[in-house]
CSV table of N, CA and C and ligand atoms in Angstrom, one decimal:
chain,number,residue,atom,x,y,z
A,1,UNK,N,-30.6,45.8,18.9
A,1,UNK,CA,-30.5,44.8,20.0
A,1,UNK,C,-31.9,44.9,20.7
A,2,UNK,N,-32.3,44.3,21.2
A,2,UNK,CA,-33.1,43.8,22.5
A,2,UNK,C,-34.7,42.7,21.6
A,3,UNK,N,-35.5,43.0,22.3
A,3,UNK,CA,-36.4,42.1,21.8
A,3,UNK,C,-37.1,42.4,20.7
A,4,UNK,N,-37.4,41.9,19.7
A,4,UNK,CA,-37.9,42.2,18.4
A,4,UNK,C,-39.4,42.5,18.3
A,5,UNK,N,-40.1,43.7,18.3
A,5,UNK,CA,-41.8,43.7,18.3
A,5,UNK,C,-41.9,44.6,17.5
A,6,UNK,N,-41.2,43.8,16.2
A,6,UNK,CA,-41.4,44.1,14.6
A,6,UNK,C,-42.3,44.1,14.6
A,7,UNK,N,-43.5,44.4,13.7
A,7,UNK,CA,-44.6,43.5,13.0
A,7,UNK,C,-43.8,42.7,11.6
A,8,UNK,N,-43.4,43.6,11.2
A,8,UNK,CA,-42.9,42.9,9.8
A,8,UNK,C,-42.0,41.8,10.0
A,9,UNK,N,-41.1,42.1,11.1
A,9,UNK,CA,-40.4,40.8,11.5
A,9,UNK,C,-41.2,39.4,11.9
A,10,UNK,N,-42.2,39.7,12.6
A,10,UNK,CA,-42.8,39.0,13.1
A,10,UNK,C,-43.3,37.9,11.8
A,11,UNK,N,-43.9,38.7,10.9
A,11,UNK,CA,-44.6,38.2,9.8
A,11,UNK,C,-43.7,37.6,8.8
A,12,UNK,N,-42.2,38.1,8.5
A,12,UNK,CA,-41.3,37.1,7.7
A,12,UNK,C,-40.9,35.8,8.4
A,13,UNK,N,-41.0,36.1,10.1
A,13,UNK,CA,-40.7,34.9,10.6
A,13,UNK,C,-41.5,33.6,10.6
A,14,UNK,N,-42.8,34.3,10.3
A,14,UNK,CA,-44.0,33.2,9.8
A,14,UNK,C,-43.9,32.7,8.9
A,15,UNK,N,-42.9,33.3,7.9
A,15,UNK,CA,-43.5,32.9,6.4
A,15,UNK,C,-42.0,32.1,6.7
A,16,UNK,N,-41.4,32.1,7.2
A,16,UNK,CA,-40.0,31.0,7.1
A,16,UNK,C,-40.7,29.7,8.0
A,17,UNK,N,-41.6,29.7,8.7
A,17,UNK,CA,-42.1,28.8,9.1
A,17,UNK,C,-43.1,28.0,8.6
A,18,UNK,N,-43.5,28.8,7.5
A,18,UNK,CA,-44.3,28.3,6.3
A,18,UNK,C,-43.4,27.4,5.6
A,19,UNK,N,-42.5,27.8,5.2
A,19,UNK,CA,-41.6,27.1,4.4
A,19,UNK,C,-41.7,25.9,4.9
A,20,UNK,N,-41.1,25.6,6.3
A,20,UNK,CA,-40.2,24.5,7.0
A,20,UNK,C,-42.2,23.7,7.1
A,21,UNK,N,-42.9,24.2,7.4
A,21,UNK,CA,-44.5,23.4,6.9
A,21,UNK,C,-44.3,22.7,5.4
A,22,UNK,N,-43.9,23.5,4.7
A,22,UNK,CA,-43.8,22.6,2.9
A,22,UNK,C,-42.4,21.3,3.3
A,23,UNK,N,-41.6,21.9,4.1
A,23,UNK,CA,-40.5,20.8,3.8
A,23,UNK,C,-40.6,19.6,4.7
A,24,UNK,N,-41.8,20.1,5.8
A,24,UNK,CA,-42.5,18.3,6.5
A,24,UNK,C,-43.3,17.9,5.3
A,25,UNK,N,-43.9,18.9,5.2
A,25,UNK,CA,-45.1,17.7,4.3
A,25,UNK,C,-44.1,16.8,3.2
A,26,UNK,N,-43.8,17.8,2.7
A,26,UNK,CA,-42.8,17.1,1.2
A,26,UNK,C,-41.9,15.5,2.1
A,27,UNK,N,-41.6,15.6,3.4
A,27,UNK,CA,-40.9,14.7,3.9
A,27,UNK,C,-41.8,13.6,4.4
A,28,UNK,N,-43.1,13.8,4.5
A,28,UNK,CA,-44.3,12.9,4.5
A,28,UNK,C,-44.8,13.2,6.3
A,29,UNK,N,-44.4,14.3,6.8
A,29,UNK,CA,-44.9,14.5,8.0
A,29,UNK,C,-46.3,15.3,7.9
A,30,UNK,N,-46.6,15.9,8.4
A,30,UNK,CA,-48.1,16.5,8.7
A,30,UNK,C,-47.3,18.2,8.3
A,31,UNK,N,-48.3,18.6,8.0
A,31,UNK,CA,-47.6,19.9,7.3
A,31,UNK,C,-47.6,21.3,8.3
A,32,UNK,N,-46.6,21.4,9.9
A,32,UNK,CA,-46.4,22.4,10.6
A,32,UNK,C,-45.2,22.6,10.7
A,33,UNK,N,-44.4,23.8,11.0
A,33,UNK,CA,-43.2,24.0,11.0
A,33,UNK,C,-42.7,25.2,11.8
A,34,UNK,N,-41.9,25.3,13.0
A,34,UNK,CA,-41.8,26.2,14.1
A,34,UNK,C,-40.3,26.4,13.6
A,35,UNK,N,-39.9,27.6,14.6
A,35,UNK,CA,-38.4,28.0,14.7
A,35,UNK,C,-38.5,28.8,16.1
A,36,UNK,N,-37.3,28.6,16.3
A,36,UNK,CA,-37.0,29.7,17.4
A,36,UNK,C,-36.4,30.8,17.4
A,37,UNK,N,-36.4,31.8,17.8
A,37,UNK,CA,-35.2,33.2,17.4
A,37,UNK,C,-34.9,33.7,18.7
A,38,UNK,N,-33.9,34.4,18.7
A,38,UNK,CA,-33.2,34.9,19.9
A,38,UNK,C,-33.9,36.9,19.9
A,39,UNK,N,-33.2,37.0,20.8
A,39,UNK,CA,-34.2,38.4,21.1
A,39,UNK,C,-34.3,39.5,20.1
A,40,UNK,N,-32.9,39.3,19.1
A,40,UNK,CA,-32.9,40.3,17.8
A,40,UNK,C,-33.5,39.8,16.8
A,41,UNK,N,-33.9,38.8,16.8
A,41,UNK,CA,-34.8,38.3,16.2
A,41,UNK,C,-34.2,37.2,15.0
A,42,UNK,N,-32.9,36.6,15.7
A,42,UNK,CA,-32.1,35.8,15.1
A,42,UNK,C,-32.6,34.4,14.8
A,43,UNK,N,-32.4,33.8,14.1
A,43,UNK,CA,-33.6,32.3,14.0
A,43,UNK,C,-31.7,31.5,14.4
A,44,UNK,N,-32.6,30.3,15.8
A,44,UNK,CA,-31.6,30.0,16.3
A,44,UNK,C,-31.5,28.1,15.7
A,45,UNK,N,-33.2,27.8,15.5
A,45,UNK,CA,-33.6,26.4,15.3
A,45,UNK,C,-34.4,26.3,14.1
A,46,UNK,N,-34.8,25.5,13.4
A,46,UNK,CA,-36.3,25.2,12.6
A,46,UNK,C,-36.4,24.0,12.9
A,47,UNK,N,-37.8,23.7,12.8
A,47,UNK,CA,-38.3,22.4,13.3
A,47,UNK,C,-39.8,22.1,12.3
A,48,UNK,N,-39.6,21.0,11.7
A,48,UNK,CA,-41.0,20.4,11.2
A,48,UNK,C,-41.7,19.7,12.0
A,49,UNK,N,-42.8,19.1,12.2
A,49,UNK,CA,-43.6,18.3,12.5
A,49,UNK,C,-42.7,16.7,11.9
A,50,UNK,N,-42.5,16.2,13.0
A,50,UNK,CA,-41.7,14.7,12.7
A,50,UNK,C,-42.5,13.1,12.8
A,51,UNK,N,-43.8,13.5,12.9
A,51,UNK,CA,-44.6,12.7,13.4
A,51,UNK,C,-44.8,11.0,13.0
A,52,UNK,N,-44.6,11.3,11.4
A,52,UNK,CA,-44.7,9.7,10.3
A,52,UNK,C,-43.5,9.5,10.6
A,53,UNK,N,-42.6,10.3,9.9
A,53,UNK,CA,-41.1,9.9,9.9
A,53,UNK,C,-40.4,9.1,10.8
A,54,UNK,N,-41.0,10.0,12.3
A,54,UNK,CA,-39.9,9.2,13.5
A,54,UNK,C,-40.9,8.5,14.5
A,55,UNK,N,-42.5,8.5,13.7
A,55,UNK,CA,-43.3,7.3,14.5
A,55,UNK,C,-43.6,7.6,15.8
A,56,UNK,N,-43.5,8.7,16.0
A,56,UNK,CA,-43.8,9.3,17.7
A,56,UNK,C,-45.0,10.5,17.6
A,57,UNK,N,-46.1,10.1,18.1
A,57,UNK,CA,-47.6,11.0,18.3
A,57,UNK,C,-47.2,12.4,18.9
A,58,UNK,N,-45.8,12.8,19.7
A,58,UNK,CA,-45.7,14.1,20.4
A,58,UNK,C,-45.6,14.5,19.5
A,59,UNK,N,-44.6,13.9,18.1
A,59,UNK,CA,-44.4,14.5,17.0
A,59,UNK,C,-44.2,16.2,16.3
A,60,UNK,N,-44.9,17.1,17.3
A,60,UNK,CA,-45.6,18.3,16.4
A,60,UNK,C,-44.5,19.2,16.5
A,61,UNK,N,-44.1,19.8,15.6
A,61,UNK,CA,-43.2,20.9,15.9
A,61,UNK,C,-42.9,21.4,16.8
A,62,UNK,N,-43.6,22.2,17.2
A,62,UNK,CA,-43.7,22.6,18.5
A,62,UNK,C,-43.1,22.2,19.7
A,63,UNK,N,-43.4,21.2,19.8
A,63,UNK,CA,-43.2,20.4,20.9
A,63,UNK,C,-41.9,19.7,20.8
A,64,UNK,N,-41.2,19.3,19.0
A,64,UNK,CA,-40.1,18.6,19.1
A,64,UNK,C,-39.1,19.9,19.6
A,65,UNK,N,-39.6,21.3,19.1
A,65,UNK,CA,-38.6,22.7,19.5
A,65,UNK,C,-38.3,22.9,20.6
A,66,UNK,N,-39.4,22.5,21.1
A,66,UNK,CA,-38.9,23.1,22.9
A,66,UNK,C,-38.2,22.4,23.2
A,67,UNK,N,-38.2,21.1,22.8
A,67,UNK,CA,-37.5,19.6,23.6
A,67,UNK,C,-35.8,20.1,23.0
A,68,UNK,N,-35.6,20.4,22.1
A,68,UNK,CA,-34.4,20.5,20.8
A,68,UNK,C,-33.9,22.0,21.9
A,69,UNK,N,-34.7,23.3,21.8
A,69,UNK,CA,-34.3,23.9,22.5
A,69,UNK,C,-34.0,24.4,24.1
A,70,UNK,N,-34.6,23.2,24.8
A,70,UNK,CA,-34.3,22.9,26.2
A,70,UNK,C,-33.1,22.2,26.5
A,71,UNK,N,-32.3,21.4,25.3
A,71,UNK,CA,-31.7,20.6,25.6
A,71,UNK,C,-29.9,20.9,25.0
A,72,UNK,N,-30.2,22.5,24.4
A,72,UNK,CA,-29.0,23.3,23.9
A,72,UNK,C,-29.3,24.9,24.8
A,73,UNK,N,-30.3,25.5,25.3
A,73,UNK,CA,-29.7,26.7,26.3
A,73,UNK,C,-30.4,26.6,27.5
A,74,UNK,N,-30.3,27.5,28.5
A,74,UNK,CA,-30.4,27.2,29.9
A,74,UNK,C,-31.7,28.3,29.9
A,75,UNK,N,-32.7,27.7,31.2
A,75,UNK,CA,-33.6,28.7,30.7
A,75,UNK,C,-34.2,29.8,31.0
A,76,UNK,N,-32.5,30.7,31.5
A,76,UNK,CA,-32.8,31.9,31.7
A,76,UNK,C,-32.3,32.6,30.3
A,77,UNK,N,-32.0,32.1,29.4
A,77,UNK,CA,-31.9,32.4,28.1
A,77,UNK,C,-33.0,32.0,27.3
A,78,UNK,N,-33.7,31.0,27.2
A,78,UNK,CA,-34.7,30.9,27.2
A,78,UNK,C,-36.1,31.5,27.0
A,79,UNK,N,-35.7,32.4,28.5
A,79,UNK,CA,-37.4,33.4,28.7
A,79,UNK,C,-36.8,34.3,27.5
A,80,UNK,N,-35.4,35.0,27.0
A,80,UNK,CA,-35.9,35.8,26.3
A,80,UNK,C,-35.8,35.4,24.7
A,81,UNK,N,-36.4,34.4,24.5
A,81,UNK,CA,-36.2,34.1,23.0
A,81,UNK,C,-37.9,33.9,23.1
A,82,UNK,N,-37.9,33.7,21.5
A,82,UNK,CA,-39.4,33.5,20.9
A,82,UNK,C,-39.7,32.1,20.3
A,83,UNK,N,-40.5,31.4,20.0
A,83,UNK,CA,-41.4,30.2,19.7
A,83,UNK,C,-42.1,30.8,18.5
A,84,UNK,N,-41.7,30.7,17.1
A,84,UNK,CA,-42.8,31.3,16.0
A,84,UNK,C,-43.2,29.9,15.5
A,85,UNK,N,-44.1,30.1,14.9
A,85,UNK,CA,-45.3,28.2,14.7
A,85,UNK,C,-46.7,29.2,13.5
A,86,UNK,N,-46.6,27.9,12.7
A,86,UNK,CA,-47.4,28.3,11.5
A,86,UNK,C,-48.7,28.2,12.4
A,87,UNK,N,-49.4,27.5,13.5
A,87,UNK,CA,-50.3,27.3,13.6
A,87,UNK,C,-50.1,27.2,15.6
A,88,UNK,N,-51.3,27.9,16.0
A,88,UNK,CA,-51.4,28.0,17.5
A,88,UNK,C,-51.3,26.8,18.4
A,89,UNK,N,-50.0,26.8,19.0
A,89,UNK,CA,-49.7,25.4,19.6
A,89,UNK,C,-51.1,24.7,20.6
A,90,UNK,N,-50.8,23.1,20.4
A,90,UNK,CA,-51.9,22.7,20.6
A,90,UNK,C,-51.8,22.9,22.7
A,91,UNK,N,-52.4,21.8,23.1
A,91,UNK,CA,-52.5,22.3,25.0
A,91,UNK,C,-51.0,21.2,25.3
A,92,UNK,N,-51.1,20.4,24.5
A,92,UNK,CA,-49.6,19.4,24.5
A,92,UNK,C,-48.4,20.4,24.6
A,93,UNK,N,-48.5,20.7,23.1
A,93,UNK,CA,-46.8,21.5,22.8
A,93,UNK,C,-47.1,23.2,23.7
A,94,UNK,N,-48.1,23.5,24.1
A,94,UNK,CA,-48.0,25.1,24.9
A,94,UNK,C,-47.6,24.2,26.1
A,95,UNK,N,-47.9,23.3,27.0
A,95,UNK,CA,-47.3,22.4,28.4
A,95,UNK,C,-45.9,22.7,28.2
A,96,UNK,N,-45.6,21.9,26.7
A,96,UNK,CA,-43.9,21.7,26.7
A,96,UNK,C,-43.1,23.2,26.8
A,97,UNK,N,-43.8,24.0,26.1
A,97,UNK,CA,-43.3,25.2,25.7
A,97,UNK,C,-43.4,26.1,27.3
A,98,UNK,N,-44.1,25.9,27.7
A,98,UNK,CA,-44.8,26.6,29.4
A,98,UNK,C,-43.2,25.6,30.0
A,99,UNK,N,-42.8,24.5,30.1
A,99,UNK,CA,-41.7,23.9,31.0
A,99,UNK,C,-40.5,24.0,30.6
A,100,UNK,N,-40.1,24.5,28.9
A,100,UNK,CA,-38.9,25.1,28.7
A,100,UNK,C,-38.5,26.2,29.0
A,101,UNK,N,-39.4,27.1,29.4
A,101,UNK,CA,-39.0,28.2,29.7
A,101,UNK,C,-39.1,29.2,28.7
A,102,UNK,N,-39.4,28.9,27.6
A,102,UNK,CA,-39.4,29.8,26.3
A,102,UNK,C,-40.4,31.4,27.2
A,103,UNK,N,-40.0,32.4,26.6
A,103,UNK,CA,-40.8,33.7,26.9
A,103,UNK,C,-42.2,33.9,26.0
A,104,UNK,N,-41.6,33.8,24.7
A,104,UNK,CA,-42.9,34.2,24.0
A,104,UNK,C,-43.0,33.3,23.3
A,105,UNK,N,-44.5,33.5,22.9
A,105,UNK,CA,-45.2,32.5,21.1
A,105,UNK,C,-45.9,33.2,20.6
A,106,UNK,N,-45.6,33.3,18.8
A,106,UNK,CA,-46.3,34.1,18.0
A,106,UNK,C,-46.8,33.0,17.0
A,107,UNK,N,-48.3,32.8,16.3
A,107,UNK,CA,-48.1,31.9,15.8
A,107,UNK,C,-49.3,32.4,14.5
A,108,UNK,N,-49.2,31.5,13.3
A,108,UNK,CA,-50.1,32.1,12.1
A,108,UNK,C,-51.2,32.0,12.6
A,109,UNK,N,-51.7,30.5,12.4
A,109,UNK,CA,-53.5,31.0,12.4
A,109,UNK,C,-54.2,29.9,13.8
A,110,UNK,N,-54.8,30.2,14.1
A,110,UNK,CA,-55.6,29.8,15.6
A,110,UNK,C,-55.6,28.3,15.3
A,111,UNK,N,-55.9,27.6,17.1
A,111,UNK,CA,-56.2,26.3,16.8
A,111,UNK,C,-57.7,26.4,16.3
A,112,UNK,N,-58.1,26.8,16.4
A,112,UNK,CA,-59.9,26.7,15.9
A,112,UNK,C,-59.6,27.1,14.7
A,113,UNK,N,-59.1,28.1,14.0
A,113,UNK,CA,-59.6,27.9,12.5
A,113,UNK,C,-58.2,26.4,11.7
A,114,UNK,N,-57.1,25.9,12.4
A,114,UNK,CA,-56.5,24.4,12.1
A,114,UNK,C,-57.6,23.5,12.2
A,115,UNK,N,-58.5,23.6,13.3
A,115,UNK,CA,-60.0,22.6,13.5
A,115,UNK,C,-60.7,22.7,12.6
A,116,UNK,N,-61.1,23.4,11.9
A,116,UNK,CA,-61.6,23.7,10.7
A,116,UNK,C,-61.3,23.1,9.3
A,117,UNK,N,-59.9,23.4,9.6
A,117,UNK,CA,-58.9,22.5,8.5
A,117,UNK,C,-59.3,21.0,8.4
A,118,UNK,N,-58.8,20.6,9.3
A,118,UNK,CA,-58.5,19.1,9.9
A,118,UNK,C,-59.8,18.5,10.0
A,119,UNK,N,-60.9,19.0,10.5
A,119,UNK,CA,-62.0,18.6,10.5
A,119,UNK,C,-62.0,17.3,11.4
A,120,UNK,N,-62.6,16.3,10.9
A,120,UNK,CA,-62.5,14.9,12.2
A,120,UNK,C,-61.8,13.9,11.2
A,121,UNK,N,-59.9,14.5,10.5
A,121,UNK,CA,-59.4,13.4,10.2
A,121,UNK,C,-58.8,13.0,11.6
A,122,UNK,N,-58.6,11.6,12.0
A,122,UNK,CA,-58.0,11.0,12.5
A,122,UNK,C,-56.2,11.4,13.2
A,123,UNK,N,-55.8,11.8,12.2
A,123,UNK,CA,-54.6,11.8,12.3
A,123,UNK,C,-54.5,13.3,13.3
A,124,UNK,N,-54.9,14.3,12.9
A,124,UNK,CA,-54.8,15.3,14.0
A,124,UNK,C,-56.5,15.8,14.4
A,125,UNK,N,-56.9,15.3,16.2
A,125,UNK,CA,-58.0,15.3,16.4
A,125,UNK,C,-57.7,16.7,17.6
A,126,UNK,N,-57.7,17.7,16.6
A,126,UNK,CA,-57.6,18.8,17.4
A,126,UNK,C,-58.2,18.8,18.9
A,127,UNK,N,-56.9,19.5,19.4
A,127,UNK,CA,-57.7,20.0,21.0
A,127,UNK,C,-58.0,21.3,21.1
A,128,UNK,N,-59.1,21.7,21.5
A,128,UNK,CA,-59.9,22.5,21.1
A,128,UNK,C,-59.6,23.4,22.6
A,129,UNK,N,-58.9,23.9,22.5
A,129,UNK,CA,-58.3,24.6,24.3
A,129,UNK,C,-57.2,25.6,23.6
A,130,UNK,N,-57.6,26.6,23.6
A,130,UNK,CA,-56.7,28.1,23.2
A,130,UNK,C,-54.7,28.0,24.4
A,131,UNK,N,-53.7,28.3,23.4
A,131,UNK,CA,-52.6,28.1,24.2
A,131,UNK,C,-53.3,29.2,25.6
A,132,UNK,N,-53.1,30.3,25.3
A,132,UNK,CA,-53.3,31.4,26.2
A,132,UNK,C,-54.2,31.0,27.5
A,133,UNK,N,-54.6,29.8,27.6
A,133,UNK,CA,-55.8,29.2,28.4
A,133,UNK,C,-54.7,28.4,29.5
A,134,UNK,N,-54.0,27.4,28.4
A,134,UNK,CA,-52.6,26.6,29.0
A,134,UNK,C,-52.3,27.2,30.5
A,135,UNK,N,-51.3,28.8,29.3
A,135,UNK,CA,-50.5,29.6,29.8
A,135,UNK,C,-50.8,30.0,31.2
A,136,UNK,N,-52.0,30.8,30.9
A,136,UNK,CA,-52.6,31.4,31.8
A,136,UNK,C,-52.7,30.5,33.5
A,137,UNK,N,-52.8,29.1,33.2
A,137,UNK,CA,-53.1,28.4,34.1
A,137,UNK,C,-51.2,27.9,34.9
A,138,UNK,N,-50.5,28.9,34.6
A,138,UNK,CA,-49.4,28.7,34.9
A,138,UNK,C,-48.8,29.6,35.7
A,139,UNK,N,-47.0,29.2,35.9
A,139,UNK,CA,-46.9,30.6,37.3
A,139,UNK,C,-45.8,31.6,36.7
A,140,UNK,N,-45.5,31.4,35.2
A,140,UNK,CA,-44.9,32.6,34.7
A,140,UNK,C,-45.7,32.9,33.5
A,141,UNK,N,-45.4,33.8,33.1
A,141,UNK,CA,-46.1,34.5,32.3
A,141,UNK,C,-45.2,34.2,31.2
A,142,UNK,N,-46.1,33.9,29.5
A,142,UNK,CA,-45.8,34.2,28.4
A,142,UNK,C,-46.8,34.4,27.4
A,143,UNK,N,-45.6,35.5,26.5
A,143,UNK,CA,-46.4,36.7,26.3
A,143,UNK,C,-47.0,35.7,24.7
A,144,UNK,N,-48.1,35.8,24.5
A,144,UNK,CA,-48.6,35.7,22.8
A,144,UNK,C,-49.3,36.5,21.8
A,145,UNK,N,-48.5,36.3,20.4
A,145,UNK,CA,-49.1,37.2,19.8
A,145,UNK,C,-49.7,35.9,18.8
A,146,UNK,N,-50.7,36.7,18.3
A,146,UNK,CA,-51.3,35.7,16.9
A,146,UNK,C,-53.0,35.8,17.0
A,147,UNK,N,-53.7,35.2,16.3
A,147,UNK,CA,-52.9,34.4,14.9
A,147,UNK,C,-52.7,36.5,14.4
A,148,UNK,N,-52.5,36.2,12.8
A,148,UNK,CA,-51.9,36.9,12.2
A,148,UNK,C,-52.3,36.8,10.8
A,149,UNK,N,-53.4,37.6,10.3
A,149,UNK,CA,-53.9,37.2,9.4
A,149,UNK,C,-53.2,37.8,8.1
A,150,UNK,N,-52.3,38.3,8.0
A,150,UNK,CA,-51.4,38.4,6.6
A,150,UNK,C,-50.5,37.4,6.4
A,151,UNK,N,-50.8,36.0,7.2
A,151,UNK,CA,-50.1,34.8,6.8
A,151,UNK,C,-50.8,33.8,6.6
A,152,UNK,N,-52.2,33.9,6.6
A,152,UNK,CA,-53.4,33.1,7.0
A,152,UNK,C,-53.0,32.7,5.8
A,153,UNK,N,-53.5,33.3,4.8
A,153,UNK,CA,-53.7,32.4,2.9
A,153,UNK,C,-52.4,31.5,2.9
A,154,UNK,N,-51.6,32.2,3.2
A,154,UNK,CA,-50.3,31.0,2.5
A,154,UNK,C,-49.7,29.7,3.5
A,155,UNK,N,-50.2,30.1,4.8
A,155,UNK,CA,-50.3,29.0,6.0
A,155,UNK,C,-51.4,27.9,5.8
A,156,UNK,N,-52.2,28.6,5.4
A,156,UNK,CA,-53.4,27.1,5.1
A,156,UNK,C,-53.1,27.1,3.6
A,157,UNK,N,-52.7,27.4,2.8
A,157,UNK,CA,-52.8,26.9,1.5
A,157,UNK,C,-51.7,25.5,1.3
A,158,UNK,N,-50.8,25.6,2.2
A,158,UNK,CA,-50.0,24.1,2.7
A,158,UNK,C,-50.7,22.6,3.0
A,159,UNK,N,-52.0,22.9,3.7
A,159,UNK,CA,-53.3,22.7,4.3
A,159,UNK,C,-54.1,22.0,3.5
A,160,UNK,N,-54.1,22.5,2.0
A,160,UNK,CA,-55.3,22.3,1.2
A,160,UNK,C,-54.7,20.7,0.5
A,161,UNK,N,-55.8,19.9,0.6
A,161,UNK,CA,-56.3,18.5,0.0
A,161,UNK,C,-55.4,17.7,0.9
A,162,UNK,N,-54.8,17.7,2.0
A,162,UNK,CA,-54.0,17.1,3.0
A,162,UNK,C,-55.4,16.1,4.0
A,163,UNK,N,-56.0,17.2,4.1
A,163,UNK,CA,-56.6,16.2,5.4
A,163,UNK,C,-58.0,15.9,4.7
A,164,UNK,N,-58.3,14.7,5.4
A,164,UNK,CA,-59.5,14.1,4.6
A,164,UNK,C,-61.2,14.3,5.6
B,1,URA,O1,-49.7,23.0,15.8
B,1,URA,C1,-49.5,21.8,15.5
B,1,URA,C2,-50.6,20.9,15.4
B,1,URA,C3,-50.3,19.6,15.1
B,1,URA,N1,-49.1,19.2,14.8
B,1,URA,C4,-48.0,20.1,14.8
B,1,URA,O2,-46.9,19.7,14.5
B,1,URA,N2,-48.3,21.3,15.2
């Protein structure tokens, strides 16, 4: 019982988020994929990036989870669950994630090395502003871990020949 500050847990819950990254892309979305878990480290949600599919720019994981998990628990349940994300929420989805109340975000690999990735396609024009910057500019505290480089290769290898 209580809050999970596994490492290993931490790191399979990335790689289940990796997954749910292969099953946007495969669905023609942009290739990210979050879940949420409860304090034992129970996975409560998964969420892809819905962005082509349902034609909406908020589109990003992230940001569809908080909205999905704001709108099924209250959010003093909330502070004590976690936000895992293949990739470090952008200043959009850390806002959303900062007003649901979620407690923590652990995520694979930084927005700056995703910038890297993505380069200047169009489709995601990275914002270049660290979540922890968001956070920080806020009046509760949440905690982050990441990136997390024993998921780096298989997080960007989802990545490879996607963006132009
Ligand atoms: O982290 C990110 C960035 C872009 N799109 C997403 O769905 N998630």
């Amino acid at each position: 019982m209580g809050e999970i500050n596994n490492r290993e847990r931490h790191i399979e819950l990335l790689r289940r988020c990796v997954e749910v990254s292969v099953r946007a892309k495969a669905s023609g979305n942009h290739p990210f994929g979050a879940l949420l878990a409860d304090a034992d480290g129970n996975v409560l949600l998964e969420q892809g990036n819905i962005e082509v599919t349902e034609g909406v720019c908020t589109g990003h994981a992230e940001a569809s989870l908080a909205a999905e998990a704001s709108r099924r628990y209250p959010k003093e349940r909330l502070r004590t669950y976690t936000l895992y994300t293949t990739a470090e929420p952008c200043a959009m989805c850390a806002g959303d994630i900062y007003w649901s109340g979620i407690g923590r975000v652990v995520y694979g690999i930084s927005e700056r090395r995703l910038a890297g990735l993505t380069g200047e396609d169009k489709r995601n024009l990275t914002l270049d502003l660290p979540c922890r910057i968001v956070f920080g500019a806020g009046r509760r505290p949440i905690e982050v871990l990441g990136p997390f480089p024993e998921v780096e290769a298989e997080t960007v290898a989802v990545h490879a020949g996607y963006w132009s």
